[in-house]
mmCIF file of C-alpha atoms in Angstrom:
data_model
loop_
_atom_site.group_PDB
_atom_site.id
_atom_site.type_symbol
_atom_site.label_atom_id
_atom_site.label_comp_id
_atom_site.label_asym_id
_atom_site.label_seq_id
_atom_site.Cartn_x
_atom_site.Cartn_y
_atom_site.Cartn_z
ATOM 1 C CA MET A 1 -4.360 85.567 -32.964
ATOM 2 C CA PHE A 2 -5.232 89.104 -31.958
ATOM 3 C CA CYS A 3 -3.991 92.081 -33.025
ATOM 4 C CA THR A 4 -1.890 93.675 -29.785
ATOM 5 C CA ALA A 5 -2.528 97.506 -30.621
ATOM 6 C CA CYS A 6 -6.077 97.528 -31.658
ATOM 7 C CA GLY A 7 -7.098 93.751 -30.385
ATOM 8 C CA THR A 8 -8.650 92.334 -33.528
ATOM 9 C CA ALA A 9 -9.309 89.132 -34.358
ATOM 10 C CA LEU A 10 -6.900 87.606 -36.947
ATOM 11 C CA PRO A 11 -6.442 84.396 -38.998
ATOM 12 C CA GLU A 12 -3.174 82.686 -38.340
ATOM 13 C CA GLY A 13 0.236 83.212 -39.992
ATOM 14 C CA THR A 14 -1.040 87.656 -40.479
ATOM 15 C CA ARG A 15 2.073 89.608 -40.580
ATOM 16 C CA PHE A 16 -0.152 93.352 -40.915
ATOM 17 C CA CYS A 17 -3.252 93.946 -39.289
ATOM 18 C CA ALA A 18 -6.465 94.693 -42.181
ATOM 19 C CA ARG A 19 -7.824 97.385 -39.204
ATOM 20 C CA CYS A 20 -4.992 99.421 -37.888
ATOM 21 C CA GLY A 21 -2.104 98.297 -40.161
ATOM 22 C CA ALA A 22 -0.193 97.592 -37.140
ATOM 23 C CA ALA A 23 2.871 94.707 -37.013
ATOM 24 C CA VAL A 24 1.509 92.203 -35.918
ATOM 25 C CA ALA A 25 3.885 90.742 -32.833
ATOM 26 C CA GLU A 26 5.150 86.570 -33.045
ATOM 27 C CA ILE A 27 4.984 86.433 -29.050
ATOM 28 C CA PRO A 28 6.883 83.001 -28.383
ATOM 29 C CA ASN A 29 5.061 79.723 -27.305
ATOM 30 C CA ALA A 30 7.830 79.798 -23.909
ATOM 31 C CA PRO A 31 6.734 78.010 -20.375
ATOM 32 C CA LEU A 32 6.198 80.330 -17.404
ATOM 33 C CA ALA A 33 8.679 80.827 -15.019
ATOM 34 C CA PRO A 34 7.530 78.835 -11.386
ATOM 35 C CA VAL A 35 6.657 81.262 -9.178
ATOM 36 C CA LYS A 36 9.089 81.031 -5.171
ATOM 37 C CA ASP A 37 7.689 79.964 -2.505
ATOM 38 C CA PRO A 38 7.462 83.105 -0.645
ATOM 39 C CA PRO A 39 8.512 83.813 3.057
ATOM 40 C CA ARG A 40 6.398 82.566 5.304
ATOM 41 C CA TYR A 41 5.154 80.985 8.796
ATOM 42 C CA ALA A 42 4.775 77.265 8.252
ATOM 43 C CA GLY A 43 0.895 76.298 8.474
ATOM 44 C CA PHE A 44 -0.531 73.667 10.778
ATOM 45 C CA TRP A 45 -1.408 70.958 8.181
ATOM 46 C CA ARG A 46 2.001 70.852 6.896
ATOM 47 C CA ARG A 47 3.614 70.366 10.135
ATOM 48 C CA ALA A 48 1.266 67.995 11.010
ATOM 49 C CA ALA A 49 1.882 66.061 7.990
ATOM 50 C CA ALA A 50 5.952 66.534 8.693
ATOM 51 C CA SER A 51 4.590 65.510 12.057
ATOM 52 C CA VAL A 52 3.050 61.920 10.338
ATOM 53 C CA VAL A 53 6.658 61.492 7.508
ATOM 54 C CA ASP A 54 8.444 61.799 11.075
ATOM 55 C CA GLY A 55 6.739 58.598 12.717
ATOM 56 C CA PHE A 56 7.216 56.601 9.892
ATOM 57 C CA VAL A 57 10.562 56.959 9.942
ATOM 58 C CA LEU A 58 11.197 56.773 13.298
ATOM 59 C CA TRP A 59 8.453 53.097 13.924
ATOM 60 C CA MET A 60 11.240 50.748 12.805
ATOM 61 C CA PRO A 61 14.384 51.954 14.738
ATOM 62 C CA THR A 62 12.209 52.599 18.199
ATOM 63 C CA MET A 63 10.869 49.284 17.553
ATOM 64 C CA VAL A 64 14.018 47.290 16.628
ATOM 65 C CA SER A 65 15.294 49.043 19.823
ATOM 66 C CA PHE A 66 12.438 48.296 22.184
ATOM 67 C CA MET A 67 11.793 44.723 21.369
ATOM 68 C CA GLY A 68 15.930 43.426 20.985
ATOM 69 C CA ILE A 69 16.077 45.081 24.312
ATOM 70 C CA LEU A 70 13.247 42.996 25.464
ATOM 71 C CA PHE A 71 14.202 39.912 23.810
ATOM 72 C CA TYR A 72 18.196 40.162 25.188
ATOM 73 C CA SER A 73 16.442 40.489 28.859
ATOM 74 C CA GLY A 74 15.121 37.995 28.081
ATOM 75 C CA THR A 75 11.354 39.036 28.763
ATOM 76 C CA LEU A 76 10.114 38.796 25.869
ATOM 77 C CA LEU A 77 10.298 34.758 26.409
ATOM 78 C CA HIS A 78 8.822 35.115 30.471
ATOM 79 C CA HIS A 79 5.406 33.985 30.457
ATOM 80 C CA GLY A 80 5.360 33.667 33.759
ATOM 81 C CA PRO A 81 4.546 36.536 37.018
ATOM 82 C CA PRO A 82 6.433 39.919 36.407
ATOM 83 C CA ARG A 83 9.751 39.266 37.205
ATOM 84 C CA PRO A 84 12.023 42.684 38.977
ATOM 85 C CA GLN A 85 14.615 42.578 36.248
ATOM 86 C CA ASP A 86 11.402 42.998 33.434
ATOM 87 C CA PHE A 87 10.229 45.818 34.711
ATOM 88 C CA ARG A 88 14.151 47.104 34.909
ATOM 89 C CA ALA A 89 14.214 46.166 31.276
ATOM 90 C CA THR A 90 10.993 47.380 29.931
ATOM 91 C CA LEU A 91 12.463 51.542 31.629
ATOM 92 C CA VAL A 92 15.273 50.885 29.881
ATOM 93 C CA ALA A 93 13.678 50.208 26.494
ATOM 94 C CA TYR A 94 11.357 53.302 27.721
ATOM 95 C CA GLY A 95 14.710 55.178 28.090
ATOM 96 C CA ALA A 96 16.079 53.864 24.627
ATOM 97 C CA ILE A 97 13.058 54.998 22.651
ATOM 98 C CA TRP A 98 12.823 58.527 24.203
ATOM 99 C CA VAL A 99 16.640 58.649 23.181
ATOM 100 C CA ILE A 100 16.836 57.830 19.932
ATOM 101 C CA GLN A 101 14.001 60.112 19.114
ATOM 102 C CA TRP A 102 15.139 63.208 21.282
ATOM 103 C CA LEU A 103 19.235 62.557 19.128
ATOM 104 C CA TYR A 104 16.560 62.124 16.148
ATOM 105 C CA PHE A 105 15.112 65.393 16.609
ATOM 106 C CA ALA A 106 17.476 67.491 18.223
ATOM 107 C CA GLY A 107 19.964 66.772 15.403
ATOM 108 C CA MET A 108 18.225 66.962 12.165
ATOM 109 C CA HIS A 109 16.861 70.548 14.167
ATOM 110 C CA SER A 110 20.378 71.880 14.364
ATOM 111 C CA SER A 111 21.910 70.475 10.924
ATOM 112 C CA ARG A 112 22.182 72.648 8.012
ATOM 113 C CA TRP A 113 19.313 71.361 6.986
ATOM 114 C CA GLN A 114 17.720 72.772 10.511
ATOM 115 C CA ALA A 115 14.716 70.641 9.689
ATOM 116 C CA THR A 116 13.463 66.360 10.104
ATOM 117 C CA LEU A 117 13.132 63.937 7.124
ATOM 118 C CA GLY A 118 9.363 64.832 7.572
ATOM 119 C CA LYS A 119 10.056 68.399 7.510
ATOM 120 C CA GLN A 120 12.374 68.013 5.005
ATOM 121 C CA ALA A 121 9.600 66.311 2.367
ATOM 122 C CA LEU A 122 7.009 69.186 3.989
ATOM 123 C CA GLY A 123 9.701 72.189 2.453
ATOM 124 C CA ILE A 124 9.618 73.615 5.863
ATOM 125 C CA LYS A 125 12.417 74.335 8.362
ATOM 126 C CA VAL A 126 13.104 75.622 11.986
ATOM 127 C CA THR A 127 15.032 78.236 12.943
ATOM 128 C CA THR A 128 15.609 81.306 15.816
ATOM 129 C CA MET A 129 13.357 83.796 15.955
ATOM 130 C CA SER A 130 15.826 85.642 14.199
ATOM 131 C CA GLY A 131 15.677 83.145 11.055
ATOM 132 C CA GLU A 132 19.450 81.482 11.979
ATOM 133 C CA ARG A 133 20.455 78.038 12.692
ATOM 134 C CA ILE A 134 19.534 76.931 16.213
ATOM 135 C CA SER A 135 21.919 75.064 18.487
ATOM 136 C CA PHE A 136 21.273 71.997 19.948
ATOM 137 C CA LEU A 137 21.217 72.599 22.931
ATOM 138 C CA ARG A 138 18.954 74.860 22.095
ATOM 139 C CA ALA A 139 16.836 71.750 19.715
ATOM 140 C CA SER A 140 17.087 69.603 22.439
ATOM 141 C CA GLY A 141 14.474 72.475 25.122
ATOM 142 C CA ARG A 142 12.739 72.421 21.685
ATOM 143 C CA PHE A 143 12.553 68.434 21.837
ATOM 144 C CA LEU A 144 11.362 68.373 26.110
ATOM 145 C CA GLY A 145 9.113 71.045 25.451
ATOM 146 C CA ASN A 146 6.879 68.583 24.352
ATOM 147 C CA LEU A 147 6.916 67.182 27.701
ATOM 148 C CA VAL A 148 4.949 70.135 28.667
ATOM 149 C CA GLU A 149 2.169 69.367 25.721
ATOM 150 C CA VAL A 150 1.208 66.301 26.958
ATOM 151 C CA PHE A 151 0.248 67.959 30.068
ATOM 152 C CA THR A 152 -2.384 70.462 27.966
ATOM 153 C CA PHE A 153 -4.563 67.032 25.922
ATOM 154 C CA GLY A 154 -2.998 68.492 22.472
ATOM 155 C CA ILE A 155 -3.761 72.265 23.000
ATOM 156 C CA GLY A 156 -0.273 73.331 22.612
ATOM 157 C CA LEU A 157 -0.215 71.607 19.201
ATOM 158 C CA ILE A 158 -2.849 72.540 17.853
ATOM 159 C CA MET A 159 -1.992 76.883 18.890
ATOM 160 C CA ALA A 160 0.644 76.362 15.965
ATOM 161 C CA ALA A 161 -2.718 76.749 13.970
ATOM 162 C CA PHE A 162 -4.210 80.791 15.667
ATOM 163 C CA THR A 163 -0.834 82.280 17.547
ATOM 164 C CA ARG A 164 0.936 85.529 15.073
ATOM 165 C CA ARG A 165 4.404 83.258 14.603
ATOM 166 C CA ARG A 166 2.154 80.593 13.207
ATOM 167 C CA GLN A 167 4.201 78.594 17.441
ATOM 168 C CA ALA A 168 3.373 75.207 19.196
ATOM 169 C CA LEU A 169 4.658 75.818 23.428
ATOM 170 C CA HIS A 170 7.477 74.413 22.746
ATOM 171 C CA ASP A 171 8.342 76.268 19.903
ATOM 172 C CA MET A 172 7.726 79.509 22.253
ATOM 173 C CA VAL A 173 9.509 77.264 25.398
ATOM 174 C CA ALA A 174 12.590 76.693 22.923
ATOM 175 C CA ARG A 175 12.054 80.363 20.959
ATOM 176 C CA THR A 176 12.210 78.952 18.155
ATOM 177 C CA ILE A 177 8.959 79.350 14.635
ATOM 178 C CA VAL A 178 9.378 77.081 11.630
ATOM 179 C CA THR A 179 9.183 78.425 8.710
ATOM 180 C CA ASN A 180 9.401 77.626 4.726
ATOM 181 C CA ILE A 181 12.789 76.130 3.597
ATOM 182 C CA THR A 182 13.669 78.813 1.273
ATOM 183 C CA THR A 183 13.279 81.581 3.841
ATOM 184 C CA THR A 184 16.021 83.354 5.012
ATOM 185 C CA PRO A 185 17.470 85.557 7.845
ATOM 186 C CA ALA A 186 16.564 89.141 6.495
ATOM 187 C CA ASP A 187 13.049 87.749 5.351
ATOM 188 C CA VAL A 188 12.574 87.085 8.978
ATOM 189 C CA ARG A 189 13.604 90.608 10.262
ATOM 190 C CA ARG A 190 11.622 92.453 6.950
ATOM 191 C CA GLY A 191 8.330 90.512 9.023
ATOM 192 C CA LEU A 192 6.503 86.860 7.594
ATOM 193 C CA ALA A 193 3.251 86.422 6.189
ATOM 194 C CA SER A 194 0.668 83.865 8.449
ATOM 195 C CA PRO A 195 -1.234 81.436 6.251
ATOM 196 C CA PRO A 196 -4.769 82.121 7.115
ATOM 197 C CA VAL A 197 -6.361 79.153 9.099
ATOM 198 C CA SER A 198 -8.242 76.982 6.855
ATOM 199 C CA LYS A 199 -12.166 76.344 7.895
ATOM 200 C CA ALA A 200 -11.272 72.574 8.535
ATOM 201 C CA LEU A 201 -8.811 73.488 10.853
ATOM 202 C CA MET A 202 -11.138 74.824 12.590
ATOM 203 C CA ALA A 203 -14.033 71.878 12.749
ATOM 204 C CA VAL A 204 -11.149 70.653 13.891
ATOM 205 C CA VAL A 205 -10.188 72.422 16.495
ATOM 206 C CA LEU A 206 -14.025 72.626 18.146
ATOM 207 C CA VAL A 207 -14.754 69.299 17.412
ATOM 208 C CA VAL A 208 -12.294 67.222 18.430
ATOM 209 C CA PRO A 209 -11.570 68.806 22.084
ATOM 210 C CA THR A 210 -15.106 68.009 22.062
ATOM 211 C CA PHE A 211 -14.558 64.699 20.931
ATOM 212 C CA PHE A 212 -12.612 64.507 23.330
ATOM 213 C CA ILE A 213 -13.656 65.709 26.936
ATOM 214 C CA LEU A 214 -17.058 64.119 26.564
ATOM 215 C CA GLY A 215 -15.062 60.498 25.428
ATOM 216 C CA THR A 216 -12.887 61.683 29.052
ATOM 217 C CA LEU A 217 -16.300 61.779 31.165
ATOM 218 C CA ALA A 218 -17.850 58.823 29.492
ATOM 219 C CA ALA A 219 -14.895 57.048 30.260
ATOM 220 C CA ILE A 220 -15.368 58.063 34.138
ATOM 221 C CA ALA A 221 -19.281 57.799 34.427
ATOM 222 C CA VAL A 222 -20.055 54.462 33.051
ATOM 223 C CA PRO A 223 -17.256 53.248 34.976
ATOM 224 C CA ALA A 224 -18.416 54.606 37.701
ATOM 225 C CA TYR A 225 -21.616 54.417 37.739
ATOM 226 C CA SER A 226 -22.099 50.319 36.477
ATOM 227 C CA ASP A 227 -19.784 49.414 40.342
ATOM 228 C CA TYR A 228 -22.243 51.975 42.246
ATOM 229 C CA LYS A 229 -25.000 49.312 41.070
ATOM 230 C CA VAL A 230 -22.795 46.864 42.038
ATOM 231 C CA ARG A 231 -22.184 48.233 45.211
ATOM 232 C CA SER A 232 -25.487 48.983 46.302
ATOM 233 C CA GLN A 233 -26.907 45.741 45.922
ATOM 234 C CA VAL A 234 -24.069 44.601 47.833
ATOM 235 C CA THR A 235 -24.898 47.084 50.728
ATOM 236 C CA ALA A 236 -28.644 46.573 50.230
ATOM 237 C CA GLU A 237 -27.845 42.838 50.942
ATOM 238 C CA LEU A 238 -26.051 43.239 54.199
ATOM 239 C CA GLY A 239 -28.759 45.018 56.436
ATOM 240 C CA ARG A 240 -29.201 40.754 56.925
ATOM 241 C CA VAL A 241 -26.062 39.621 57.705
ATOM 242 C CA ALA A 242 -26.450 41.084 61.746
ATOM 243 C CA GLU A 243 -28.578 38.757 62.827
ATOM 244 C CA TYR A 244 -25.936 36.234 61.720
ATOM 245 C CA LYS A 245 -23.080 37.813 64.028
ATOM 246 C CA ALA A 246 -25.391 39.129 66.548
ATOM 247 C CA ARG A 247 -25.525 35.211 67.598
ATOM 248 C CA VAL A 248 -22.117 33.931 66.686
ATOM 249 C CA GLU A 249 -20.635 37.267 68.666
ATOM 250 C CA ALA A 250 -23.242 35.152 71.926
ATOM 251 C CA ARG A 251 -22.067 32.190 71.132
ATOM 252 C CA VAL A 252 -18.625 33.197 71.490
ATOM 253 C CA ARG A 253 -19.649 35.145 74.670
ATOM 254 C CA SER A 254 -20.743 32.926 76.376
ATOM 255 C CA GLY A 255 -17.632 30.676 76.159
ATOM 256 C CA GLU A 256 -18.439 28.375 73.023
ATOM 257 C CA LEU A 257 -15.286 27.941 70.863
ATOM 258 C CA LEU A 258 -15.808 28.788 66.841
ATOM 259 C CA GLY A 259 -14.534 25.660 65.074
ATOM 260 C CA GLY A 260 -17.768 23.926 63.990
ATOM 261 C CA LEU A 261 -19.308 26.816 64.855
ATOM 262 C CA ASP A 262 -22.176 27.027 61.778
ATOM 263 C CA ASN A 263 -25.636 27.820 61.021
ATOM 264 C CA GLU A 264 -27.204 24.948 62.903
ATOM 265 C CA GLY A 265 -25.118 25.953 66.334
ATOM 266 C CA ILE A 266 -26.410 29.847 66.024
ATOM 267 C CA ASP A 267 -30.294 28.044 64.371
ATOM 268 C CA LEU A 268 -30.394 30.572 61.448
ATOM 269 C CA PRO A 269 -31.025 29.059 58.131
ATOM 270 C CA GLU A 270 -28.230 29.506 55.254
ATOM 271 C CA LYS A 271 -30.758 29.436 52.468
ATOM 272 C CA ILE A 272 -32.869 32.770 52.414
ATOM 273 C CA ASP A 273 -34.809 34.304 50.148
ATOM 274 C CA GLY A 274 -33.148 37.315 49.198
ATOM 275 C CA ARG A 275 -33.368 40.036 46.095
ATOM 276 C CA PHE A 276 -29.567 39.515 45.334
ATOM 277 C CA VAL A 277 -28.490 37.481 47.823
ATOM 278 C CA SER A 278 -29.127 33.050 48.234
ATOM 279 C CA SER A 279 -28.031 32.215 51.186
ATOM 280 C CA ILE A 280 -25.486 33.236 54.704
ATOM 281 C CA GLU A 281 -23.063 30.315 55.164
ATOM 282 C CA VAL A 282 -21.651 30.371 59.178
ATOM 283 C CA GLN A 283 -18.507 28.759 58.974
ATOM 284 C CA ASP A 284 -16.225 28.108 61.917
ATOM 285 C CA GLY A 285 -17.556 31.629 63.191
ATOM 286 C CA MET A 286 -17.159 33.000 59.881
ATOM 287 C CA VAL A 287 -20.396 34.435 57.957
ATOM 288 C CA ARG A 288 -19.942 34.329 54.427
ATOM 289 C CA VAL A 289 -22.805 35.822 52.370
ATOM 290 C CA TRP A 290 -23.294 34.478 48.725
ATOM 291 C CA PHE A 291 -24.983 35.920 46.072
ATOM 292 C CA GLY A 292 -27.230 34.273 43.972
ATOM 293 C CA GLU A 293 -27.596 33.226 40.188
ATOM 294 C CA LYS A 294 -30.646 35.873 39.318
ATOM 295 C CA ASP A 295 -31.501 37.013 37.105
ATOM 296 C CA THR A 296 -31.699 40.690 39.318
ATOM 297 C CA THR A 297 -28.241 39.688 40.422
ATOM 298 C CA HIS A 298 -25.369 41.855 38.641
ATOM 299 C CA PRO A 299 -23.360 39.508 36.834
ATOM 300 C CA SER A 300 -20.162 40.795 38.419
ATOM 301 C CA LEU A 301 -21.522 39.066 41.581
ATOM 302 C CA GLN A 302 -23.247 36.551 40.649
ATOM 303 C CA GLY A 303 -21.644 32.979 42.576
ATOM 304 C CA GLN A 304 -19.478 35.885 44.558
ATOM 305 C CA VAL A 305 -19.133 35.778 48.003
ATOM 306 C CA LEU A 306 -18.522 38.713 51.016
ATOM 307 C CA THR A 307 -16.821 37.166 54.153
ATOM 308 C CA TYR A 308 -17.327 38.486 57.865
ATOM 309 C CA THR A 309 -14.176 36.987 59.726
ATOM 310 C CA PRO A 310 -14.668 37.319 64.096
ATOM 311 C CA ALA A 311 -11.229 39.596 64.900
ATOM 312 C CA PHE A 312 -10.518 39.334 68.453
ATOM 313 C CA HIS A 313 -8.420 41.692 71.838
ATOM 314 C CA LYS A 314 -6.461 40.456 74.107
ATOM 315 C CA ASP A 315 -7.668 42.871 76.404
ATOM 316 C CA GLY A 316 -11.334 40.123 75.491
ATOM 317 C CA GLY A 317 -13.034 42.480 72.364
ATOM 318 C CA PHE A 318 -14.919 41.848 69.837
ATOM 319 C CA ARG A 319 -14.764 42.999 66.232
ATOM 320 C CA TRP A 320 -16.190 41.937 62.585
ATOM 321 C CA LEU A 321 -13.668 42.474 59.900
ATOM 322 C CA CYS A 322 -15.748 42.687 56.435
ATOM 323 C CA GLY A 323 -14.317 41.372 53.479
ATOM 324 C CA TYR A 324 -10.842 42.696 53.292
ATOM 325 C CA ALA A 325 -10.905 45.290 56.026
ATOM 326 C CA PRO A 326 -7.463 44.983 57.804
ATOM 327 C CA PRO A 327 -8.028 44.366 61.829
ATOM 328 C CA PRO A 328 -7.021 46.859 64.043
ATOM 329 C CA PRO A 329 -4.071 47.096 66.181
ATOM 330 C CA ASP A 330 -4.231 44.735 68.854
ATOM 331 C CA PHE A 331 -6.971 42.695 67.376
ATOM 332 C CA THR A 332 -6.272 39.044 66.043
ATOM 333 C CA VAL A 333 -7.789 37.584 63.352
ATOM 334 C CA ILE A 334 -8.614 33.626 63.654
ATOM 335 C CA ASP A 335 -7.401 32.856 60.166
ATOM 336 C CA ARG A 336 -4.611 34.685 57.958
ATOM 337 C CA GLU A 337 -6.080 34.054 55.035
ATOM 338 C CA TYR A 338 -9.154 35.375 55.545
ATOM 339 C CA CYS A 339 -8.834 37.672 52.812
ATOM 340 C CA GLU A 340 -9.024 35.079 50.421
ATOM 341 C CA TYR A 341 -11.881 34.421 51.407
ATOM 342 C CA THR A 342 -14.512 37.151 49.914
ATOM 343 C CA THR A 343 -14.398 37.103 46.251
ATOM 344 C CA ILE A 344 -15.977 39.648 45.203
ATOM 345 C CA LEU A 345 -13.766 42.962 43.925
ATOM 346 C CA ARG A 346 -12.583 45.187 46.159
ATOM 347 C CA ARG A 347 -14.772 48.726 43.816
ATOM 348 C CA PHE A 348 -17.278 46.826 43.690
ATOM 349 C CA LEU A 349 -17.406 46.709 48.529
ATOM 350 C CA PRO A 350 -19.054 49.581 50.517
ATOM 351 C CA GLY A 351 -15.204 50.939 52.578
ATOM 352 C CA GLU A 352 -15.474 49.369 56.002
ATOM 353 C CA CYS A 353 -14.702 46.083 53.693
ATOM 354 C CA ARG A 354 -11.805 47.473 51.368
#
């Protein structure tokens, strides 16, 4: 213990200081009073943690509603092709999830607690700009404001870390603020402190959008480049088909029927030694290009076929239809099911074959 007058160290139980003679006051060993959470706007991390808690709270009722509607409609038990009632039931199920979330957030934010269960657990609440309790209508508008943030790729939510009142975009739409739970309207009128922006949040703000943008570009570029490679292999061999089509057309114009017209009839071989194509087959006047099982051929093309189908105009015109291409007006194809003879996916074909 120490003398409260001169600061001299004294043994326990001493009543008077040996140096200055002052009486030694006994200081009771009482616990420190808790420090009240000062009035301030809610920080980003507290709001994020509250959202996680609310997600767990809503998971069970939303999943029960979603699965219950699909089960009641028979969609979960149906294993065949999709039916119109399956589509309607799915829309109703997603609508039920949206209604549950709307009633939860709007109802809790406009209640006397002014907070969802997640916000209550983190000690924060939603108020008007003057610190008052918000109405159900304003709470509904705040919930709908979340839909706007979908189009900002999360930037509207991150705004809560940097704006002066720590408002996210949906707060600005509904003119609301989020404060700690002990804040009163008088505190809001006097002015609230803004929590400091942490370095971790700065890192998240810088890194996450960067990875998101790079990931989005990669998700677009990688499949596009792969499709481009496959498409280039298809177009690289189409020049070989020109002679086959020309001879078929010549035979037709000379009066021969398409039925039974094959490679022998046009005097051109079926098997070829192409880089990607293994054979060009003429069958009943249709020209079918088969891509071989070669190492140079892309796996998406190996064993696949592209078919050229003749189409005739009522005035005697002749035209070839490539792959899935629809016939021009007043043209008739020799086989209405001609699209089924092409097995290459549409996205791998040039525009004139789709």
